[in-house]
Amino acid sequence: MSVRITLQSVTKSFHNRKSIFAPVQAEYRSGEVIAITGSNGTGKSTLLKIIAKTLQPTNGTCMWFENDSTVNEGTYHSLMGFSAPYLNLYDEFTADEHCKLNCSLLGIPFQESRADELFSMFGLTKRKDDAIKTFSSGMKQRVKLILALQHNPQVLLLDEPTTNMDTKGIDTLYAVLEQEKKRTPLIIFATNEQSDIDFSTSQLALQSTSI
């Protein structure tokens, strides 16, 4: 399966103001690892949300293609894994329950073997049945990454994926992503972390339009 995402003159403005970034023209394909970079306020997270189809651009288009056919609107989420520090987890749910709920929301079968594989990779096997409220911020970030990865997505969108993670957690993340690259997904970071940029195959540097 091959996925392609095209951005045609994409801009985004809020409250009828100037676009927060200059028009974006780009095309990305399966197997690439992209780092969206830029100073604070240039719209890295905003552009990632546009790519994820959770936010509409003010101008331009974001198109998804699967094997050169346009992706149907209801199919995006099954193809995509999305992780961001601002996504909320349910305090009373366990990590394992989050995985089951996530699959239910995506409309796909829960694969316990895949969830257990990821819990093992991220060092959470012994904590998978514990309530999220007992987790540290770094552990919660690892759970969010597991939720993004558990259904083997063709497109992986990661907003500041190393947030709240210590050196060991960061090393684990890159080891997991290195393993995931064998499936040749399209991976897109929104980041200014040099380690994310170094892991990427190319970079999209957003230019601010603010005065």
PDB file of N, CA and C in Angstrom, residues 79-120:
ATOM      1  N   LEU A  79      -6.178   5.053   8.556  1.00  0.00           N
ATOM      2  CA  LEU A  79      -4.866   5.071   7.912  1.00  0.00           C
ATOM      3  C   LEU A  79      -3.822   5.804   8.739  1.00  0.00           C
ATOM      4  N   MET A  80      -4.273   6.591   9.723  1.00  0.00           N
ATOM      5  CA  MET A  80      -3.413   7.561  10.387  1.00  0.00           C
ATOM      6  C   MET A  80      -3.267   7.267  11.875  1.00  0.00           C
ATOM      7  N   GLY A  81      -2.056   7.482  12.371  1.00  0.00           N
ATOM      8  CA  GLY A  81      -1.815   7.518  13.804  1.00  0.00           C
ATOM      9  C   GLY A  81      -1.381   8.919  14.172  1.00  0.00           C
ATOM     10  N   PHE A  82      -1.970   9.476  15.223  1.00  0.00           N
ATOM     11  CA  PHE A  82      -1.696  10.866  15.605  1.00  0.00           C
ATOM     12  C   PHE A  82      -1.368  10.918  17.091  1.00  0.00           C
ATOM     13  N   SER A  83      -0.287  11.604  17.420  1.00  0.00           N
ATOM     14  CA  SER A  83       0.089  11.774  18.824  1.00  0.00           C
ATOM     15  C   SER A  83       0.514  13.212  19.064  1.00  0.00           C
ATOM     16  N   ALA A  84       0.057  13.769  20.190  1.00  0.00           N
ATOM     17  CA  ALA A  84       0.423  15.135  20.572  1.00  0.00           C
ATOM     18  C   ALA A  84       0.336  15.271  22.084  1.00  0.00           C
ATOM     19  N   PRO A  85       1.182  16.100  22.690  1.00  0.00           N
ATOM     20  CA  PRO A  85       1.159  16.265  24.147  1.00  0.00           C
ATOM     21  C   PRO A  85      -0.176  16.769  24.673  1.00  0.00           C
ATOM     22  N   TYR A  86      -0.907  17.533  23.847  1.00  0.00           N
ATOM     23  CA  TYR A  86      -2.154  18.143  24.316  1.00  0.00           C
ATOM     24  C   TYR A  86      -3.353  17.185  24.251  1.00  0.00           C
ATOM     25  N   LEU A  87      -3.185  15.999  23.693  1.00  0.00           N
ATOM     26  CA  LEU A  87      -4.278  15.027  23.684  1.00  0.00           C
ATOM     27  C   LEU A  87      -4.499  14.490  25.100  1.00  0.00           C
ATOM     28  N   ASN A  88      -5.745  14.365  25.486  1.00  0.00           N
ATOM     29  CA  ASN A  88      -6.070  13.960  26.852  1.00  0.00           C
ATOM     30  C   ASN A  88      -6.278  12.450  26.964  1.00  0.00           C
ATOM     31  N   LEU A  89      -5.874  11.910  28.095  1.00  0.00           N
ATOM     32  CA  LEU A  89      -6.159  10.529  28.454  1.00  0.00           C
ATOM     33  C   LEU A  89      -7.153  10.536  29.618  1.00  0.00           C
ATOM     34  N   TYR A  90      -7.846   9.422  29.804  1.00  0.00           N
ATOM     35  CA  TYR A  90      -8.824   9.302  30.883  1.00  0.00           C
ATOM     36  C   TYR A  90      -8.143   8.771  32.145  1.00  0.00           C
ATOM     37  N   ASP A  91      -8.159   9.555  33.208  1.00  0.00           N
ATOM     38  CA  ASP A  91      -7.439   9.204  34.433  1.00  0.00           C
ATOM     39  C   ASP A  91      -7.821   7.840  34.993  1.00  0.00           C
ATOM     40  N   GLU A  92      -9.099   7.491  34.913  1.00  0.00           N
ATOM     41  CA  GLU A  92      -9.574   6.260  35.543  1.00  0.00           C
ATOM     42  C   GLU A  92      -9.368   5.025  34.666  1.00  0.00           C
ATOM     43  N   PHE A  93      -9.069   5.231  33.388  1.00  0.00           N
ATOM     44  CA  PHE A  93      -8.846   4.104  32.482  1.00  0.00           C
ATOM     45  C   PHE A  93      -7.413   3.595  32.624  1.00  0.00           C
ATOM     46  N   THR A  94      -7.239   2.306  32.397  1.00  0.00           N
ATOM     47  CA  THR A  94      -5.891   1.746  32.326  1.00  0.00           C
ATOM     48  C   THR A  94      -5.315   1.992  30.931  1.00  0.00           C
ATOM     49  N   ALA A  95      -4.014   1.759  30.800  1.00  0.00           N
ATOM     50  CA  ALA A  95      -3.382   1.890  29.487  1.00  0.00           C
ATOM     51  C   ALA A  95      -3.990   0.899  28.502  1.00  0.00           C
ATOM     52  N   ASP A  96      -4.222  -0.319  28.964  1.00  0.00           N
ATOM     53  CA  ASP A  96      -4.812  -1.344  28.102  1.00  0.00           C
ATOM     54  C   ASP A  96      -6.226  -0.959  27.677  1.00  0.00           C
ATOM     55  N   GLU A  97      -7.003  -0.397  28.583  1.00  0.00           N
ATOM     56  CA  GLU A  97      -8.360   0.039  28.249  1.00  0.00           C
ATOM     57  C   GLU A  97      -8.343   1.167  27.228  1.00  0.00           C
ATOM     58  N   HIS A  98      -7.338   2.028  27.302  1.00  0.00           N
ATOM     59  CA  HIS A  98      -7.210   3.082  26.292  1.00  0.00           C
ATOM     60  C   HIS A  98      -6.998   2.479  24.901  1.00  0.00           C
ATOM     61  N   CYS A  99      -6.184   1.432  24.830  1.00  0.00           N
ATOM     62  CA  CYS A  99      -5.945   0.783  23.537  1.00  0.00           C
ATOM     63  C   CYS A  99      -7.231   0.187  22.974  1.00  0.00           C
ATOM     64  N   LYS A 100      -8.010  -0.450  23.817  1.00  0.00           N
ATOM     65  CA  LYS A 100      -9.268  -1.045  23.370  1.00  0.00           C
ATOM     66  C   LYS A 100     -10.259   0.034  22.938  1.00  0.00           C
ATOM     67  N   LEU A 101     -10.336   1.124  23.706  1.00  0.00           N
ATOM     68  CA  LEU A 101     -11.228   2.227  23.356  1.00  0.00           C
ATOM     69  C   LEU A 101     -10.801   2.867  22.043  1.00  0.00           C
ATOM     70  N   ASN A 102      -9.501   3.047  21.862  1.00  0.00           N
ATOM     71  CA  ASN A 102      -8.994   3.669  20.640  1.00  0.00           C
ATOM     72  C   ASN A 102      -9.383   2.857  19.410  1.00  0.00           C
ATOM     73  N   CYS A 103      -9.242   1.549  19.482  1.00  0.00           N
ATOM     74  CA  CYS A 103      -9.624   0.691  18.357  1.00  0.00           C
ATOM     75  C   CYS A 103     -11.124   0.764  18.101  1.00  0.00           C
ATOM     76  N   SER A 104     -11.902   0.816  19.172  1.00  0.00           N
ATOM     77  CA  SER A 104     -13.355   0.922  19.025  1.00  0.00           C
ATOM     78  C   SER A 104     -13.733   2.212  18.308  1.00  0.00           C
ATOM     79  N   LEU A 105     -13.082   3.320  18.673  1.00  0.00           N
ATOM     80  CA  LEU A 105     -13.372   4.609  18.041  1.00  0.00           C
ATOM     81  C   LEU A 105     -12.946   4.622  16.578  1.00  0.00           C
ATOM     82  N   LEU A 106     -11.868   3.892  16.269  1.00  0.00           N
ATOM     83  CA  LEU A 106     -11.387   3.815  14.890  1.00  0.00           C
ATOM     84  C   LEU A 106     -12.185   2.815  14.059  1.00  0.00           C
ATOM     85  N   GLY A 107     -12.975   1.989  14.725  1.00  0.00           N
ATOM     86  CA  GLY A 107     -13.761   0.988  14.012  1.00  0.00           C
ATOM     87  C   GLY A 107     -12.935  -0.165  13.491  1.00  0.00           C
ATOM     88  N   ILE A 108     -11.875  -0.510  14.224  1.00  0.00           N
ATOM     89  CA  ILE A 108     -11.010  -1.613  13.806  1.00  0.00           C
ATOM     90  C   ILE A 108     -10.886  -2.607  14.956  1.00  0.00           C
ATOM     91  N   PRO A 109     -10.583  -3.871  14.661  1.00  0.00           N
ATOM     92  CA  PRO A 109     -10.466  -4.877  15.720  1.00  0.00           C
ATOM     93  C   PRO A 109      -9.282  -4.578  16.644  1.00  0.00           C
ATOM     94  N   PHE A 110      -9.460  -4.847  17.917  1.00  0.00           N
ATOM     95  CA  PHE A 110      -8.367  -4.733  18.881  1.00  0.00           C
ATOM     96  C   PHE A 110      -7.479  -5.964  18.784  1.00  0.00           C
ATOM     97  N   GLN A 111      -6.181  -5.752  18.569  1.00  0.00           N
ATOM     98  CA  GLN A 111      -5.228  -6.851  18.482  1.00  0.00           C
ATOM     99  C   GLN A 111      -4.360  -6.846  19.741  1.00  0.00           C
ATOM    100  N   GLU A 112      -4.679  -7.744  20.647  1.00  0.00           N
ATOM    101  CA  GLU A 112      -3.983  -7.773  21.935  1.00  0.00           C
ATOM    102  C   GLU A 112      -2.489  -8.021  21.768  1.00  0.00           C
ATOM    103  N   SER A 113      -2.126  -8.841  20.789  1.00  0.00           N
ATOM    104  CA  SER A 113      -0.711  -9.143  20.577  1.00  0.00           C
ATOM    105  C   SER A 113       0.061  -7.896  20.167  1.00  0.00           C
ATOM    106  N   ARG A 114      -0.565  -7.050  19.338  1.00  0.00           N
ATOM    107  CA  ARG A 114       0.088  -5.810  18.917  1.00  0.00           C
ATOM    108  C   ARG A 114       0.212  -4.839  20.095  1.00  0.00           C
ATOM    109  N   ALA A 115      -0.850  -4.719  20.888  1.00  0.00           N
ATOM    110  CA  ALA A 115      -0.794  -3.845  22.059  1.00  0.00           C
ATOM    111  C   ALA A 115       0.294  -4.309  23.021  1.00  0.00           C
ATOM    112  N   ASP A 116       0.357  -5.606  23.263  1.00  0.00           N
ATOM    113  CA  ASP A 116       1.367  -6.143  24.181  1.00  0.00           C
ATOM    114  C   ASP A 116       2.779  -5.927  23.639  1.00  0.00           C
ATOM    115  N   GLU A 117       2.933  -6.043  22.326  1.00  0.00           N
ATOM    116  CA  GLU A 117       4.232  -5.790  21.701  1.00  0.00           C
ATOM    117  C   GLU A 117       4.683  -4.356  21.975  1.00  0.00           C
ATOM    118  N   LEU A 118       3.765  -3.399  21.821  1.00  0.00           N
ATOM    119  CA  LEU A 118       4.108  -1.995  22.035  1.00  0.00           C
ATOM    120  C   LEU A 118       4.330  -1.685  23.511  1.00  0.00           C
ATOM    121  N   PHE A 119       3.523  -2.272  24.387  1.00  0.00           N
ATOM    122  CA  PHE A 119       3.764  -2.091  25.823  1.00  0.00           C
ATOM    123  C   PHE A 119       5.168  -2.569  26.184  1.00  0.00           C
ATOM    124  N   SER A 120       5.579  -3.684  25.598  1.00  0.00           N
ATOM    125  CA  SER A 120       6.916  -4.214  25.853  1.00  0.00           C
ATOM    126  C   SER A 120       7.988  -3.272  25.315  1.00  0.00           C
TER     127      SER A 120
END
